Amino acid sequence: MIVQLFTFLLFAASFQQTNNLIDWNSSRKLSWEDFKGPVDTESKNAALTSSAINIEFGYDESGLEYSIKCSFNKQKSWVRIRNTDVLAHEQGHFDLAELHARKLFKAMKAYKFNAKTVSNDVNKIYDSLMNAHHEAQNKYDSETDYSRNKVKQEEWQKKIAEELVGLQAFAAYKK
């Protein structure tokens, strides 16, 4: 009975965590209903998008296997001001995460496997892409003034969309 209960609780916790995540999908845009986290009262932001790019990998002497995931966390994302401009801006943050997930996949496809250095190599690739990702996210907020500069917001939306199309061949990281 205890083992069954533990298994059920483990499954329930796993399901809840999975249920709180939205995988990026071009046909599935964010809505305000996705922002379920408590508002950060210390922040002056209108909203916050919590997205993540993860890589899991394993290897042996013969090769490397890995999987990449780009997701939005409903429970860590919150909203204070609901309007279409802010929602479009938050979608831009999630789209930037997808863009960098594709760049990570591209870098991993180009990686030449070396069993002696693979762990260090993959971590360097990931860290480099995450640094670029964080820089892009900060630049996006700065240049668009958090969605208030409508001209820059439109420019960024167009730029992100074009880059996603340009990296369409690397969208296949999703299995």
Short mmCIF file of C-alpha atoms in Angstrom, two decimals:
data_model
loop_
_atom_site.label_atom_id
_atom_site.label_comp_id
_atom_site.label_asym_id
_atom_site.label_seq_id
_atom_site.Cartn_x
_atom_site.Cartn_y
_atom_site.Cartn_z
CA MET A 1 0.00 0.00 0.00
CA ILE A 2 2.77 2.46 0.89
CA VAL A 3 4.65 1.67 -2.33
CA GLN A 4 1.49 2.21 -4.37
CA LEU A 5 0.77 5.49 -2.60
CA PHE A 6 4.35 6.70 -3.16
CA THR A 7 4.15 5.73 -6.84
CA PHE A 8 0.85 7.59 -7.17
CA LEU A 9 2.24 10.70 -5.44
CA LEU A 10 5.34 10.59 -7.63
CA PHE A 11 3.14 10.29 -10.73
CA ALA A 12 0.87 13.11 -9.51
CA ALA A 13 3.84 15.41 -8.83
CA SER A 14 5.31 14.57 -12.23
CA PHE A 15 1.96 15.17 -13.97
CA GLN A 16 1.48 18.49 -12.17
CA GLN A 17 4.97 19.65 -13.18
CA THR A 18 4.37 18.59 -16.79
CA ASN A 19 0.91 20.18 -16.76
CA ASN A 20 2.49 23.49 -15.72
CA LEU A 21 4.75 23.53 -18.78
CA ILE A 22 3.86 24.54 -22.32
CA ASP A 23 6.20 23.38 -25.06
CA TRP A 24 6.82 26.03 -27.70
CA ASN A 25 4.64 25.49 -30.76
CA SER A 26 4.15 27.89 -33.68
CA SER A 27 0.40 27.25 -33.68
CA ARG A 28 -0.01 27.64 -29.91
CA LYS A 29 0.35 31.26 -28.79
CA LEU A 30 0.35 32.32 -25.16
CA SER A 31 -2.84 33.66 -23.59
CA TRP A 32 -3.32 35.46 -20.31
CA GLU A 33 -4.80 32.26 -18.87
CA ASP A 34 -1.31 30.73 -19.12
CA PHE A 35 0.12 33.23 -16.60
CA LYS A 36 -0.81 31.56 -13.31
CA GLY A 37 2.05 32.60 -11.02
CA PRO A 38 1.73 35.13 -8.20
CA VAL A 39 2.66 38.70 -9.17
CA ASP A 40 6.08 39.77 -7.91
CA THR A 41 5.15 42.80 -5.82
CA GLU A 42 8.81 43.96 -5.84
CA SER A 43 8.84 44.16 -9.66
CA LYS A 44 7.62 47.07 -11.75
CA ASN A 45 7.12 44.81 -14.80
CA ALA A 46 3.70 44.48 -16.38
CA ALA A 47 4.23 40.72 -16.74
CA LEU A 48 6.91 38.07 -16.59
CA THR A 49 7.44 35.11 -18.89
CA SER A 50 9.32 32.21 -17.34
CA SER A 51 10.73 30.06 -20.10
CA ALA A 52 13.51 27.51 -20.11
CA ILE A 53 15.77 25.77 -22.57
CA ASN A 54 17.00 22.43 -21.28
CA ILE A 55 19.34 19.83 -22.67
CA GLU A 56 19.69 16.32 -21.35
CA PHE A 57 22.49 14.18 -22.70
CA GLY A 58 24.19 10.87 -22.28
CA TYR A 59 27.10 9.23 -24.01
CA ASP A 60 29.38 6.25 -24.15
CA GLU A 61 32.50 5.50 -26.18
CA SER A 62 30.46 5.15 -29.37
CA GLY A 63 28.44 8.34 -29.35
CA LEU A 64 26.28 11.05 -27.83
CA GLU A 65 22.52 11.20 -27.40
CA TYR A 66 20.69 14.32 -26.30
CA SER A 67 17.30 15.95 -26.14
CA ILE A 68 16.43 19.64 -26.06
CA LYS A 69 13.28 21.19 -24.68
CA CYS A 70 11.94 24.76 -24.78
CA SER A 71 9.06 25.42 -22.42
CA PHE A 72 6.99 28.08 -20.70
CA ASN A 73 6.26 27.64 -17.00
CA LYS A 74 2.70 28.67 -16.14
CA GLN A 75 3.29 28.72 -12.37
CA LYS A 76 6.34 30.99 -12.59
CA SER A 77 4.86 33.37 -15.18
CA TRP A 78 2.69 36.22 -13.97
CA VAL A 79 0.79 39.27 -15.18
CA ARG A 80 -0.14 42.60 -13.67
CA ILE A 81 -1.23 44.58 -16.76
CA ARG A 82 -3.30 42.74 -19.37
CA ASN A 83 -3.35 44.22 -22.85
CA THR A 84 -2.50 43.02 -26.33
CA ASP A 85 0.80 44.93 -26.46
CA VAL A 86 2.09 43.33 -23.27
CA LEU A 87 0.91 39.87 -24.34
CA ALA A 88 2.66 40.24 -27.71
CA HIS A 89 5.81 41.30 -25.89
CA GLU A 90 5.65 38.26 -23.60
CA GLN A 91 5.12 35.98 -26.61
CA GLY A 92 8.29 37.56 -28.02
CA HIS A 93 10.21 36.38 -24.95
CA PHE A 94 8.97 32.83 -25.47
CA ASP A 95 9.75 33.02 -29.20
CA LEU A 96 13.30 34.18 -28.39
CA ALA A 97 13.69 31.11 -26.19
CA GLU A 98 12.60 28.91 -29.10
CA LEU A 99 15.03 30.69 -31.39
CA HIS A 100 17.88 29.89 -29.03
CA ALA A 101 16.72 26.29 -28.59
CA ARG A 102 17.07 25.94 -32.36
CA LYS A 103 20.51 27.55 -32.23
CA LEU A 104 21.48 25.06 -29.53
CA PHE A 105 20.29 22.18 -31.72
CA LYS A 106 22.26 23.59 -34.66
CA ALA A 107 25.40 23.80 -32.50
CA MET A 108 24.88 20.27 -31.22
CA LYS A 109 24.43 18.95 -34.78
CA ALA A 110 27.77 20.57 -35.71
CA TYR A 111 29.55 19.13 -32.66
CA LYS A 112 32.24 16.54 -33.40
CA PHE A 113 31.96 13.86 -30.74
CA ASN A 114 34.99 13.32 -28.52
CA ALA A 115 34.42 10.76 -25.75
CA LYS A 116 37.21 12.24 -23.62
CA THR A 117 35.82 15.80 -23.56
CA VAL A 118 32.13 15.40 -24.42
CA SER A 119 30.70 16.46 -21.06
CA ASN A 120 32.81 19.60 -20.94
CA ASP A 121 32.15 20.32 -24.62
CA VAL A 122 28.36 20.05 -24.32
CA ASN A 123 28.36 22.24 -21.21
CA LYS A 124 30.43 24.89 -23.01
CA ILE A 125 28.06 24.86 -25.99
CA TYR A 126 25.05 25.15 -23.68
CA ASP A 127 26.59 27.92 -21.56
CA SER A 128 27.57 29.91 -24.64
CA LEU A 129 24.06 29.65 -26.10
CA MET A 130 22.45 30.54 -22.77
CA ASN A 131 24.65 33.63 -22.47
CA ALA A 132 23.58 34.71 -25.96
CA HIS A 133 19.97 33.94 -25.04
CA HIS A 134 20.06 36.09 -21.90
CA GLU A 135 21.74 38.93 -23.77
CA ALA A 136 19.05 38.80 -26.48
CA GLN A 137 16.26 38.79 -23.86
CA ASN A 138 17.77 41.83 -22.10
CA LYS A 139 18.32 43.68 -25.38
CA TYR A 140 14.73 42.91 -26.40
CA ASP A 141 13.37 44.46 -23.19
CA SER A 142 15.71 47.43 -23.41
CA GLU A 143 15.11 48.30 -27.05
CA THR A 144 11.34 47.79 -26.90
CA ASP A 145 11.08 49.50 -23.50
CA TYR A 146 9.11 46.45 -22.32
CA SER A 147 6.60 46.80 -25.22
CA ARG A 148 6.06 50.56 -24.83
CA ASN A 149 8.15 51.45 -27.90
CA LYS A 150 5.72 50.17 -30.52
CA VAL A 151 8.05 50.75 -33.49
CA LYS A 152 10.88 48.77 -31.89
CA GLN A 153 8.43 46.10 -30.70
CA GLU A 154 7.26 45.57 -34.29
CA GLU A 155 10.87 45.49 -35.52
CA TRP A 156 11.75 42.84 -32.95
CA GLN A 157 8.68 40.75 -33.72
CA LYS A 158 9.59 40.78 -37.39
CA LYS A 159 13.24 39.99 -36.66
CA ILE A 160 12.37 37.07 -34.36
CA ALA A 161 9.86 35.66 -36.88
CA GLU A 162 12.42 35.87 -39.70
CA GLU A 163 15.11 34.18 -37.62
CA LEU A 164 12.70 31.39 -36.63
CA VAL A 165 11.99 30.79 -40.32
CA GLY A 166 15.74 30.89 -41.06
CA LEU A 167 16.32 28.19 -38.45
CA GLN A 168 13.28 26.10 -39.41
CA ALA A 169 15.58 23.21 -40.34
CA PHE A 170 16.62 23.06 -36.67
CA ALA A 171 13.07 23.01 -35.28
CA ALA A 172 13.27 19.21 -35.48
CA TYR A 173 14.91 19.01 -32.06
CA LYS A 174 11.44 18.17 -30.77
CA LYS A 175 10.83 14.46 -30.86
#
